[in-house]
mmCIF file of C-alpha atoms in Angstrom:
data_model
loop_
_atom_site.group_PDB
_atom_site.id
_atom_site.type_symbol
_atom_site.label_atom_id
_atom_site.label_comp_id
_atom_site.label_asym_id
_atom_site.label_seq_id
_atom_site.Cartn_x
_atom_site.Cartn_y
_atom_site.Cartn_z
ATOM 1 C CA UNK A 1 91.876 -80.022 -91.296
ATOM 2 C CA UNK A 2 92.166 -77.400 -94.011
ATOM 3 C CA UNK A 3 94.433 -74.381 -94.191
ATOM 4 C CA UNK A 4 92.904 -70.940 -94.537
ATOM 5 C CA UNK A 5 94.811 -67.689 -94.459
ATOM 6 C CA UNK A 6 96.487 -67.639 -91.018
ATOM 7 C CA UNK A 7 94.230 -70.329 -89.572
ATOM 8 C CA UNK A 8 93.184 -73.971 -89.888
ATOM 9 C CA UNK A 9 89.627 -75.219 -89.855
ATOM 10 C CA UNK A 10 87.689 -78.488 -90.082
ATOM 11 C CA UNK A 11 88.066 -80.589 -93.215
ATOM 12 C CA UNK A 12 85.232 -79.863 -95.690
ATOM 13 C CA UNK A 13 82.792 -82.750 -96.015
ATOM 14 C CA UNK A 14 83.723 -83.247 -99.663
ATOM 15 C CA UNK A 15 87.345 -84.000 -98.697
ATOM 16 C CA UNK A 16 86.615 -86.292 -95.749
ATOM 17 C CA UNK A 17 86.652 -89.544 -97.802
ATOM 18 C CA UNK A 18 90.070 -88.667 -99.281
ATOM 19 C CA UNK A 19 91.368 -87.758 -95.828
ATOM 20 C CA UNK A 20 90.103 -90.995 -94.311
ATOM 21 C CA UNK A 21 91.708 -92.942 -97.160
ATOM 22 C CA UNK A 22 95.095 -91.268 -96.714
ATOM 23 C CA UNK A 23 95.058 -91.749 -92.938
ATOM 24 C CA UNK A 24 94.054 -95.391 -93.334
ATOM 25 C CA UNK A 25 96.794 -96.107 -95.873
ATOM 26 C CA UNK A 26 99.571 -94.523 -93.814
ATOM 27 C CA UNK A 27 98.236 -94.989 -90.263
ATOM 28 C CA UNK A 28 98.617 -91.230 -89.981
ATOM 29 C CA UNK A 29 97.307 -89.035 -87.192
ATOM 30 C CA UNK A 30 96.244 -85.813 -88.916
ATOM 31 C CA UNK A 31 96.125 -84.159 -92.343
ATOM 32 C CA UNK A 32 96.180 -80.493 -93.280
ATOM 33 C CA UNK A 33 95.038 -79.679 -96.813
ATOM 34 C CA UNK A 34 96.591 -76.596 -98.396
ATOM 35 C CA UNK A 35 97.227 -74.928 -101.733
ATOM 36 C CA UNK A 36 100.609 -76.422 -102.626
ATOM 37 C CA UNK A 37 103.122 -78.978 -101.495
ATOM 38 C CA UNK A 38 105.427 -76.006 -100.887
ATOM 39 C CA UNK A 39 102.946 -74.591 -98.372
ATOM 40 C CA UNK A 40 102.925 -77.924 -96.556
ATOM 41 C CA UNK A 41 106.727 -77.811 -96.457
ATOM 42 C CA UNK A 42 106.667 -74.313 -94.965
ATOM 43 C CA UNK A 43 104.365 -75.505 -92.186
ATOM 44 C CA UNK A 44 106.437 -78.622 -91.557
ATOM 45 C CA UNK A 45 109.618 -76.525 -91.362
ATOM 46 C CA UNK A 46 108.094 -74.005 -88.954
ATOM 47 C CA UNK A 47 106.766 -76.804 -86.753
ATOM 48 C CA UNK A 48 110.144 -78.578 -86.724
ATOM 49 C CA UNK A 49 111.868 -75.355 -85.683
ATOM 50 C CA UNK A 50 109.346 -74.847 -82.865
ATOM 51 C CA UNK A 51 109.709 -78.415 -81.701
ATOM 52 C CA UNK A 52 113.485 -78.296 -81.361
ATOM 53 C CA UNK A 53 115.297 -75.367 -79.803
ATOM 54 C CA UNK A 54 118.366 -74.895 -81.956
ATOM 55 C CA UNK A 55 120.886 -72.226 -82.680
ATOM 56 C CA UNK A 56 120.004 -69.418 -85.047
ATOM 57 C CA UNK A 57 119.464 -69.745 -87.865
ATOM 58 C CA UNK A 58 117.873 -73.180 -87.798
ATOM 59 C CA UNK A 59 119.042 -75.604 -90.501
ATOM 60 C CA UNK A 60 117.279 -78.323 -92.481
ATOM 61 C CA UNK A 61 119.157 -81.049 -94.349
ATOM 62 C CA UNK A 62 117.754 -81.901 -97.780
ATOM 63 C CA UNK A 63 118.887 -83.624 -100.987
ATOM 64 C CA UNK A 64 121.141 -81.837 -103.439
ATOM 65 C CA UNK A 65 119.180 -83.559 -106.236
ATOM 66 C CA UNK A 66 115.539 -82.523 -106.215
ATOM 67 C CA UNK A 67 113.493 -79.610 -107.459
ATOM 68 C CA UNK A 68 114.302 -76.245 -105.896
ATOM 69 C CA UNK A 69 111.048 -76.010 -103.914
ATOM 70 C CA UNK A 70 112.242 -77.604 -100.630
ATOM 71 C CA UNK A 71 115.146 -75.151 -100.463
ATOM 72 C CA UNK A 72 113.094 -72.106 -101.485
ATOM 73 C CA UNK A 73 110.409 -72.974 -98.942
ATOM 74 C CA UNK A 74 113.058 -73.142 -96.207
ATOM 75 C CA UNK A 75 114.560 -69.801 -97.173
ATOM 76 C CA UNK A 76 111.105 -68.221 -97.307
ATOM 77 C CA UNK A 77 110.585 -68.986 -93.599
ATOM 78 C CA UNK A 78 114.113 -68.000 -92.576
ATOM 79 C CA UNK A 79 115.655 -71.464 -92.294
ATOM 80 C CA UNK A 80 119.031 -72.329 -93.838
ATOM 81 C CA UNK A 81 119.061 -75.367 -96.168
ATOM 82 C CA UNK A 82 121.981 -77.767 -95.946
ATOM 83 C CA UNK A 83 122.525 -80.166 -98.832
ATOM 84 C CA UNK A 84 123.377 -83.850 -98.607
ATOM 85 C CA UNK A 85 125.077 -85.598 -101.504
ATOM 86 C CA UNK A 86 123.293 -88.432 -103.277
ATOM 87 C CA UNK A 87 123.612 -92.140 -103.786
ATOM 88 C CA UNK A 88 124.912 -92.305 -107.386
ATOM 89 C CA UNK A 89 122.664 -95.292 -108.067
ATOM 90 C CA UNK A 90 119.399 -93.484 -107.238
ATOM 91 C CA UNK A 91 119.984 -89.755 -106.750
ATOM 92 C CA UNK A 92 118.553 -89.986 -103.219
ATOM 93 C CA UNK A 93 120.323 -89.187 -99.946
ATOM 94 C CA UNK A 94 121.787 -91.767 -97.581
ATOM 95 C CA UNK A 95 122.156 -91.833 -93.810
ATOM 96 C CA UNK A 96 125.879 -91.232 -94.272
ATOM 97 C CA UNK A 97 125.446 -88.185 -96.514
ATOM 98 C CA UNK A 98 122.834 -86.719 -94.164
ATOM 99 C CA UNK A 99 125.025 -87.304 -91.108
ATOM 100 C CA UNK A 100 127.890 -85.459 -92.813
ATOM 101 C CA UNK A 101 125.715 -82.309 -92.909
ATOM 102 C CA UNK A 102 124.486 -82.418 -89.321
ATOM 103 C CA UNK A 103 125.139 -79.505 -86.959
ATOM 104 C CA UNK A 104 123.589 -78.587 -83.587
ATOM 105 C CA UNK A 105 121.331 -76.206 -85.550
ATOM 106 C CA UNK A 106 119.704 -79.023 -87.542
ATOM 107 C CA UNK A 107 115.979 -79.294 -86.821
ATOM 108 C CA UNK A 108 114.782 -81.534 -89.677
ATOM 109 C CA UNK A 109 115.787 -83.792 -92.558
ATOM 110 C CA UNK A 110 113.846 -83.928 -95.828
ATOM 111 C CA UNK A 111 113.852 -87.225 -97.721
ATOM 112 C CA UNK A 112 112.589 -86.825 -101.298
ATOM 113 C CA UNK A 113 111.261 -89.991 -102.961
ATOM 114 C CA UNK A 114 112.878 -88.995 -106.259
ATOM 115 C CA UNK A 115 111.197 -89.835 -109.600
ATOM 116 C CA UNK A 116 108.913 -92.300 -107.763
ATOM 117 C CA UNK A 117 111.802 -94.282 -106.283
ATOM 118 C CA UNK A 118 111.791 -95.179 -102.600
ATOM 119 C CA UNK A 119 114.364 -96.473 -100.129
ATOM 120 C CA UNK A 120 114.481 -98.188 -96.749
ATOM 121 C CA UNK A 121 113.824 -95.285 -94.382
ATOM 122 C CA UNK A 122 114.132 -97.087 -91.069
ATOM 123 C CA UNK A 123 117.892 -96.417 -90.669
ATOM 124 C CA UNK A 124 117.382 -92.716 -91.440
ATOM 125 C CA UNK A 125 114.374 -92.548 -89.114
ATOM 126 C CA UNK A 126 116.438 -94.131 -86.328
ATOM 127 C CA UNK A 127 119.262 -91.637 -86.928
ATOM 128 C CA UNK A 128 116.825 -88.698 -86.818
ATOM 129 C CA UNK A 129 115.260 -90.007 -83.618
ATOM 130 C CA UNK A 130 118.682 -90.317 -82.033
ATOM 131 C CA UNK A 131 119.524 -86.719 -82.948
ATOM 132 C CA UNK A 132 116.104 -85.378 -81.952
ATOM 133 C CA UNK A 133 115.316 -83.995 -85.420
ATOM 134 C CA UNK A 134 112.165 -84.313 -87.524
ATOM 135 C CA UNK A 135 112.148 -86.618 -90.557
ATOM 136 C CA UNK A 136 110.003 -85.121 -93.335
ATOM 137 C CA UNK A 137 109.080 -87.373 -96.244
ATOM 138 C CA UNK A 138 108.441 -85.591 -99.551
ATOM 139 C CA UNK A 139 106.039 -87.646 -101.688
ATOM 140 C CA UNK A 140 105.395 -85.047 -104.395
ATOM 141 C CA UNK A 141 106.850 -87.504 -106.940
ATOM 142 C CA UNK A 142 105.766 -90.722 -105.235
ATOM 143 C CA UNK A 143 102.143 -90.483 -104.198
ATOM 144 C CA UNK A 144 100.796 -93.996 -103.689
ATOM 145 C CA UNK A 145 104.259 -95.623 -103.638
ATOM 146 C CA UNK A 146 105.502 -98.247 -101.194
ATOM 147 C CA UNK A 147 108.870 -98.599 -99.491
ATOM 148 C CA UNK A 148 111.048 -101.685 -100.105
ATOM 149 C CA UNK A 149 109.553 -103.387 -97.036
ATOM 150 C CA UNK A 150 106.007 -102.803 -98.291
ATOM 151 C CA UNK A 151 105.145 -99.907 -96.000
ATOM 152 C CA UNK A 152 103.422 -97.000 -97.747
ATOM 153 C CA UNK A 153 105.313 -93.798 -98.416
ATOM 154 C CA UNK A 154 104.390 -91.347 -95.650
ATOM 155 C CA UNK A 155 104.238 -93.953 -92.905
ATOM 156 C CA UNK A 156 107.797 -93.671 -91.522
ATOM 157 C CA UNK A 157 108.597 -89.965 -91.262
ATOM 158 C CA UNK A 158 107.219 -87.707 -88.553
ATOM 159 C CA UNK A 159 105.303 -86.073 -91.399
ATOM 160 C CA UNK A 160 104.916 -86.310 -95.156
ATOM 161 C CA UNK A 161 104.297 -83.655 -97.818
ATOM 162 C CA UNK A 162 102.133 -84.194 -100.915
ATOM 163 C CA UNK A 163 101.606 -82.006 -103.984
ATOM 164 C CA UNK A 164 98.734 -82.195 -106.460
ATOM 165 C CA UNK A 165 99.574 -79.294 -108.735
ATOM 166 C CA UNK A 166 100.620 -79.194 -112.383
ATOM 167 C CA UNK A 167 103.149 -81.860 -113.453
ATOM 168 C CA UNK A 168 102.570 -83.969 -110.329
ATOM 169 C CA UNK A 169 100.856 -87.388 -110.258
ATOM 170 C CA UNK A 170 97.443 -85.901 -109.403
ATOM 171 C CA UNK A 171 97.149 -82.554 -111.219
ATOM 172 C CA UNK A 172 93.955 -81.247 -109.617
ATOM 173 C CA UNK A 173 95.520 -78.475 -107.538
ATOM 174 C CA UNK A 174 96.490 -78.381 -103.877
ATOM 175 C CA UNK A 175 98.801 -80.030 -101.411
ATOM 176 C CA UNK A 176 98.748 -81.768 -98.053
ATOM 177 C CA UNK A 177 100.765 -82.246 -94.887
ATOM 178 C CA UNK A 178 100.282 -85.651 -93.261
ATOM 179 C CA UNK A 179 101.450 -85.715 -89.628
ATOM 180 C CA UNK A 180 102.334 -88.907 -87.771
ATOM 181 C CA UNK A 181 103.903 -87.478 -84.627
ATOM 182 C CA UNK A 182 101.687 -86.016 -81.856
ATOM 183 C CA UNK A 183 104.210 -83.398 -80.567
ATOM 184 C CA UNK A 184 104.806 -82.272 -84.138
ATOM 185 C CA UNK A 185 101.053 -81.917 -84.659
ATOM 186 C CA UNK A 186 100.836 -79.591 -81.662
ATOM 187 C CA UNK A 187 103.663 -77.534 -83.130
ATOM 188 C CA UNK A 188 101.797 -77.417 -86.450
ATOM 189 C CA UNK A 189 98.677 -76.110 -84.704
ATOM 190 C CA UNK A 190 100.741 -73.415 -82.980
ATOM 191 C CA UNK A 191 102.176 -72.439 -86.354
ATOM 192 C CA UNK A 192 98.634 -71.686 -87.515
ATOM 193 C CA UNK A 193 98.709 -68.565 -85.385
ATOM 194 C CA UNK A 194 101.917 -67.117 -86.846
ATOM 195 C CA UNK A 195 100.505 -65.453 -89.950
ATOM 196 C CA UNK A 196 102.514 -67.791 -92.160
ATOM 197 C CA UNK A 197 100.422 -67.236 -95.281
ATOM 198 C CA UNK A 198 100.125 -63.473 -95.031
ATOM 199 C CA UNK A 199 98.756 -62.093 -98.326
ATOM 200 C CA UNK A 200 98.178 -64.748 -100.977
ATOM 201 C CA UNK A 201 98.849 -64.243 -104.658
ATOM 202 C CA UNK A 202 95.806 -64.255 -106.900
ATOM 203 C CA UNK A 203 95.644 -67.157 -109.409
ATOM 204 C CA UNK A 204 96.670 -64.765 -112.199
ATOM 205 C CA UNK A 205 99.611 -63.435 -110.188
ATOM 206 C CA UNK A 206 100.695 -66.961 -109.274
ATOM 207 C CA UNK A 207 100.621 -68.030 -112.927
ATOM 208 C CA UNK A 208 102.898 -65.134 -113.912
ATOM 209 C CA UNK A 209 105.298 -65.894 -111.064
ATOM 210 C CA UNK A 210 105.411 -69.601 -111.976
ATOM 211 C CA UNK A 211 106.135 -68.898 -115.638
ATOM 212 C CA UNK A 212 108.828 -66.397 -114.701
ATOM 213 C CA UNK A 213 110.434 -68.759 -112.227
ATOM 214 C CA UNK A 214 110.559 -71.684 -114.668
ATOM 215 C CA UNK A 215 112.265 -69.534 -117.277
ATOM 216 C CA UNK A 216 114.677 -68.098 -114.719
ATOM 217 C CA UNK A 217 115.592 -71.531 -113.381
ATOM 218 C CA UNK A 218 116.153 -72.895 -116.889
ATOM 219 C CA UNK A 219 118.523 -70.039 -117.619
ATOM 220 C CA UNK A 220 120.449 -70.397 -114.365
ATOM 221 C CA UNK A 221 120.858 -74.155 -114.806
ATOM 222 C CA UNK A 222 122.237 -73.519 -118.279
ATOM 223 C CA UNK A 223 124.764 -71.072 -116.835
ATOM 224 C CA UNK A 224 125.776 -73.516 -114.106
ATOM 225 C CA UNK A 225 126.213 -76.290 -116.644
ATOM 226 C CA UNK A 226 128.405 -74.220 -118.949
ATOM 227 C CA UNK A 227 130.255 -72.072 -116.394
ATOM 228 C CA UNK A 228 131.094 -74.125 -113.301
ATOM 229 C CA UNK A 229 133.834 -71.626 -112.481
ATOM 230 C CA UNK A 230 131.108 -68.998 -111.899
ATOM 231 C CA UNK A 231 128.826 -71.025 -109.608
ATOM 232 C CA UNK A 232 129.345 -68.697 -106.645
ATOM 233 C CA UNK A 233 128.410 -65.596 -108.649
ATOM 234 C CA UNK A 234 125.355 -67.364 -110.096
ATOM 235 C CA UNK A 235 124.293 -68.374 -106.586
ATOM 236 C CA UNK A 236 124.683 -64.831 -105.278
ATOM 237 C CA UNK A 237 122.476 -63.548 -108.080
ATOM 238 C CA UNK A 238 119.830 -66.197 -107.448
ATOM 239 C CA UNK A 239 119.733 -65.525 -103.704
ATOM 240 C CA UNK A 240 119.440 -61.789 -104.364
ATOM 241 C CA UNK A 241 116.095 -62.042 -106.193
ATOM 242 C CA UNK A 242 114.828 -65.433 -104.990
ATOM 243 C CA UNK A 243 112.573 -63.854 -102.340
ATOM 244 C CA UNK A 244 110.452 -62.227 -105.026
ATOM 245 C CA UNK A 245 108.898 -65.663 -105.602
ATOM 246 C CA UNK A 246 108.028 -66.357 -101.946
ATOM 247 C CA UNK A 247 104.332 -65.836 -102.614
ATOM 248 C CA UNK A 248 104.336 -69.097 -104.571
ATOM 249 C CA UNK A 249 105.056 -71.040 -101.384
ATOM 250 C CA UNK A 250 102.092 -69.872 -99.315
ATOM 251 C CA UNK A 251 98.578 -70.526 -100.517
ATOM 252 C CA UNK A 252 95.340 -72.156 -99.414
ATOM 253 C CA UNK A 253 93.405 -74.851 -101.266
ATOM 254 C CA UNK A 254 91.240 -73.199 -103.921
ATOM 255 C CA UNK A 255 89.075 -76.120 -105.079
ATOM 256 C CA UNK A 256 88.541 -78.952 -102.569
ATOM 257 C CA UNK A 257 85.980 -80.503 -104.915
ATOM 258 C CA UNK A 258 88.517 -81.016 -107.696
ATOM 259 C CA UNK A 259 90.882 -82.773 -105.311
ATOM 260 C CA UNK A 260 88.090 -84.935 -103.910
ATOM 261 C CA UNK A 261 87.060 -85.977 -107.428
ATOM 262 C CA UNK A 262 90.617 -86.754 -108.529
ATOM 263 C CA UNK A 263 91.510 -88.768 -105.444
ATOM 264 C CA UNK A 264 89.778 -91.952 -106.562
ATOM 265 C CA UNK A 265 91.470 -91.818 -109.962
ATOM 266 C CA UNK A 266 94.936 -92.439 -108.512
ATOM 267 C CA UNK A 267 95.082 -96.243 -109.068
ATOM 268 C CA UNK A 268 94.281 -95.873 -112.755
ATOM 269 C CA UNK A 269 96.763 -93.030 -113.171
ATOM 270 C CA UNK A 270 99.547 -95.067 -111.568
ATOM 271 C CA UNK A 271 98.750 -98.096 -113.713
ATOM 272 C CA UNK A 272 98.897 -96.101 -116.950
ATOM 273 C CA UNK A 273 102.216 -94.590 -115.889
ATOM 274 C CA UNK A 274 103.668 -98.032 -115.191
ATOM 275 C CA UNK A 275 102.512 -99.358 -118.556
ATOM 276 C CA UNK A 276 104.389 -96.573 -120.353
ATOM 277 C CA UNK A 277 107.421 -97.062 -118.116
ATOM 278 C CA UNK A 278 107.492 -100.726 -119.145
ATOM 279 C CA UNK A 279 107.623 -99.667 -122.791
ATOM 280 C CA UNK A 280 110.673 -97.508 -122.088
ATOM 281 C CA UNK A 281 112.304 -100.257 -120.039
ATOM 282 C CA UNK A 282 111.895 -102.783 -122.848
ATOM 283 C CA UNK A 283 112.742 -100.490 -125.767
ATOM 284 C CA UNK A 284 115.745 -98.809 -124.121
ATOM 285 C CA UNK A 285 117.353 -101.893 -122.623
ATOM 286 C CA UNK A 286 120.985 -102.336 -123.648
ATOM 287 C CA UNK A 287 121.659 -98.744 -124.649
ATOM 288 C CA UNK A 288 124.552 -96.483 -123.637
ATOM 289 C CA UNK A 289 122.811 -95.520 -120.425
ATOM 290 C CA UNK A 290 121.704 -96.919 -117.085
ATOM 291 C CA UNK A 291 117.969 -97.270 -116.554
ATOM 292 C CA UNK A 292 116.536 -96.281 -113.150
ATOM 293 C CA UNK A 293 113.859 -98.920 -112.705
ATOM 294 C CA UNK A 294 113.154 -98.416 -109.013
ATOM 295 C CA UNK A 295 109.530 -97.658 -109.949
ATOM 296 C CA UNK A 296 108.964 -101.397 -110.329
ATOM 297 C CA UNK A 297 109.502 -101.881 -106.594
ATOM 298 C CA UNK A 298 107.732 -98.703 -105.486
ATOM 299 C CA UNK A 299 104.778 -99.030 -107.861
ATOM 300 C CA UNK A 300 105.058 -95.392 -108.984
ATOM 301 C CA UNK A 301 106.821 -93.871 -111.985
ATOM 302 C CA UNK A 302 106.908 -90.083 -111.857
ATOM 303 C CA UNK A 303 109.280 -89.656 -114.805
ATOM 304 C CA UNK A 304 111.067 -92.463 -116.584
ATOM 305 C CA UNK A 305 114.690 -91.700 -115.759
ATOM 306 C CA UNK A 306 118.001 -92.867 -117.165
ATOM 307 C CA UNK A 307 121.648 -91.866 -116.779
ATOM 308 C CA UNK A 308 123.590 -91.615 -120.042
ATOM 309 C CA UNK A 309 127.155 -92.861 -120.465
ATOM 310 C CA UNK A 310 128.118 -89.722 -122.394
ATOM 311 C CA UNK A 311 127.485 -86.773 -120.017
ATOM 312 C CA UNK A 312 129.694 -84.438 -122.035
ATOM 313 C CA UNK A 313 127.258 -84.799 -124.958
ATOM 314 C CA UNK A 314 124.030 -84.756 -122.939
ATOM 315 C CA UNK A 315 122.857 -81.311 -124.061
ATOM 316 C CA UNK A 316 123.341 -82.085 -127.760
ATOM 317 C CA UNK A 317 121.649 -85.468 -127.273
ATOM 318 C CA UNK A 318 118.619 -83.904 -125.568
ATOM 319 C CA UNK A 319 118.324 -81.160 -128.175
ATOM 320 C CA UNK A 320 118.333 -83.774 -130.923
ATOM 321 C CA UNK A 321 115.436 -85.594 -129.258
ATOM 322 C CA UNK A 322 113.473 -82.375 -128.813
ATOM 323 C CA UNK A 323 113.874 -81.515 -132.492
ATOM 324 C CA UNK A 324 112.008 -84.710 -133.321
ATOM 325 C CA UNK A 325 109.079 -83.489 -131.198
ATOM 326 C CA UNK A 326 109.506 -85.433 -127.964
ATOM 327 C CA UNK A 327 109.664 -84.190 -124.383
ATOM 328 C CA UNK A 328 112.891 -84.674 -122.485
ATOM 329 C CA UNK A 329 114.131 -82.980 -119.323
ATOM 330 C CA UNK A 330 117.613 -82.581 -117.818
ATOM 331 C CA UNK A 331 116.594 -79.949 -115.252
ATOM 332 C CA UNK A 332 117.346 -81.756 -111.971
ATOM 333 C CA UNK A 333 120.449 -79.696 -111.299
ATOM 334 C CA UNK A 334 122.073 -79.801 -107.822
ATOM 335 C CA UNK A 335 120.189 -77.187 -105.811
ATOM 336 C CA UNK A 336 123.195 -76.609 -103.553
ATOM 337 C CA UNK A 337 124.951 -74.859 -106.442
ATOM 338 C CA UNK A 338 122.222 -72.195 -106.492
ATOM 339 C CA UNK A 339 121.633 -71.922 -102.746
ATOM 340 C CA UNK A 340 124.749 -73.013 -100.831
ATOM 341 C CA UNK A 341 127.765 -73.766 -103.026
ATOM 342 C CA UNK A 342 129.905 -74.441 -99.940
ATOM 343 C CA UNK A 343 127.987 -77.710 -99.527
ATOM 344 C CA UNK A 344 130.032 -79.659 -102.042
ATOM 345 C CA UNK A 345 128.067 -82.548 -103.571
ATOM 346 C CA UNK A 346 130.192 -84.117 -106.335
ATOM 347 C CA UNK A 347 128.013 -87.195 -106.826
ATOM 348 C CA UNK A 348 124.959 -84.988 -107.332
ATOM 349 C CA UNK A 349 126.884 -82.908 -109.877
ATOM 350 C CA UNK A 350 127.852 -86.036 -111.817
ATOM 351 C CA UNK A 351 124.306 -87.400 -111.791
ATOM 352 C CA UNK A 352 122.811 -84.092 -112.950
ATOM 353 C CA UNK A 353 125.129 -84.083 -115.951
ATOM 354 C CA UNK A 354 123.850 -87.514 -117.014
ATOM 355 C CA UNK A 355 120.142 -87.647 -116.161
ATOM 356 C CA UNK A 356 117.386 -87.783 -118.777
ATOM 357 C CA UNK A 357 113.742 -87.730 -117.706
ATOM 358 C CA UNK A 358 110.969 -88.920 -120.047
ATOM 359 C CA UNK A 359 107.229 -88.341 -119.787
ATOM 360 C CA UNK A 360 104.797 -91.071 -118.660
ATOM 361 C CA UNK A 361 101.794 -88.953 -117.636
ATOM 362 C CA UNK A 362 98.445 -88.717 -119.431
ATOM 363 C CA UNK A 363 99.784 -86.099 -121.854
ATOM 364 C CA UNK A 364 101.334 -89.010 -123.780
ATOM 365 C CA UNK A 365 100.054 -92.434 -124.837
ATOM 366 C CA UNK A 366 101.711 -95.802 -125.429
ATOM 367 C CA UNK A 367 102.349 -95.127 -129.130
ATOM 368 C CA UNK A 368 104.023 -91.805 -128.305
ATOM 369 C CA UNK A 369 106.158 -93.539 -125.689
ATOM 370 C CA UNK A 370 107.414 -96.106 -128.178
ATOM 371 C CA UNK A 371 108.281 -93.432 -130.733
ATOM 372 C CA UNK A 372 110.069 -91.424 -128.051
ATOM 373 C CA UNK A 373 112.201 -94.461 -127.193
ATOM 374 C CA UNK A 374 113.053 -94.810 -130.887
ATOM 375 C CA UNK A 375 114.060 -91.123 -130.940
ATOM 376 C CA UNK A 376 116.577 -91.769 -128.158
ATOM 377 C CA UNK A 377 118.228 -94.518 -130.185
ATOM 378 C CA UNK A 378 118.255 -92.363 -133.334
ATOM 379 C CA UNK A 379 119.760 -89.428 -131.447
ATOM 380 C CA UNK A 380 122.439 -91.702 -130.031
ATOM 381 C CA UNK A 381 123.350 -92.789 -133.564
ATOM 382 C CA UNK A 382 123.720 -89.153 -134.626
ATOM 383 C CA UNK A 383 126.224 -88.526 -131.832
ATOM 384 C CA UNK A 384 128.442 -91.505 -132.663
#
């Protein structure tokens, strides 16, 4: 199926091979193609709320460490995010951290396969089933990955969200909601009649909003990093204007042909990413950091990630690398601090102050990757 404004229709012929491939890989029941992964999240959230009668407002448990989209999508449809702390070894949530956030108003849990890493989801799926809540997998950073037991990402949750927009693994535009659970699918179809999309932003308007939001988020993360005593005030400011960006979370697929063409390129894209990740793993071994090499098991490297042993000097370290001309990101700040500071997540805070993400996509080649690894060592020497 494909999402149009306030309705769903049959999958266009050009997308049917990609749809059949995704359903075959995951043993899924249905797919809805849409304009963004965020749109798929909105639909999954609305369907989960319909499926489970809970107190108002409904709540969804999600990781403290991820991009801000899952939380913003929830707020845009009137659902309260709750934030689970992370496993310090991976940055991903655990059954225990999710259970600590549960209330009778919980209607869903989002598991984000962070940086291409995956985890054994069966215990979390069993817990969700026992509580009667929907497990939503988020594969925006792990398209094509496998779980530790060899099952494909997207095959365990009641549904799975994919994103194909800029900076994702496929960058052709669009998103998808894969549904495994028949009752959830019926709730998704009912959601089609709610006017969820309303008026879409034009491509030009969306581009302006995206640029504005990135700059705003960068600034707020900087404030949080430097002024932890002011987190509550920063959060209040963010929540005050956050709704101005809601149009970014509701859009239909603009170019099915581009997605259909890109779909078959995924194996080659994943292989090139892994080759560059191997360069980092070899060149950075033994440094004052811990390498997150879960991509070797999952088969997908979204960003090559490491946790430095000197978090108090992370900003200076990253700036030194950037001055040599190499990309580096430290932006995975705990989203709870912007959205719900009362959800205390100390392990997420510690991880965010240590994480470094390095590029492995097709904007860089193997030679660039090697030089970037050298820049990390050189920047470490400057700090000593």
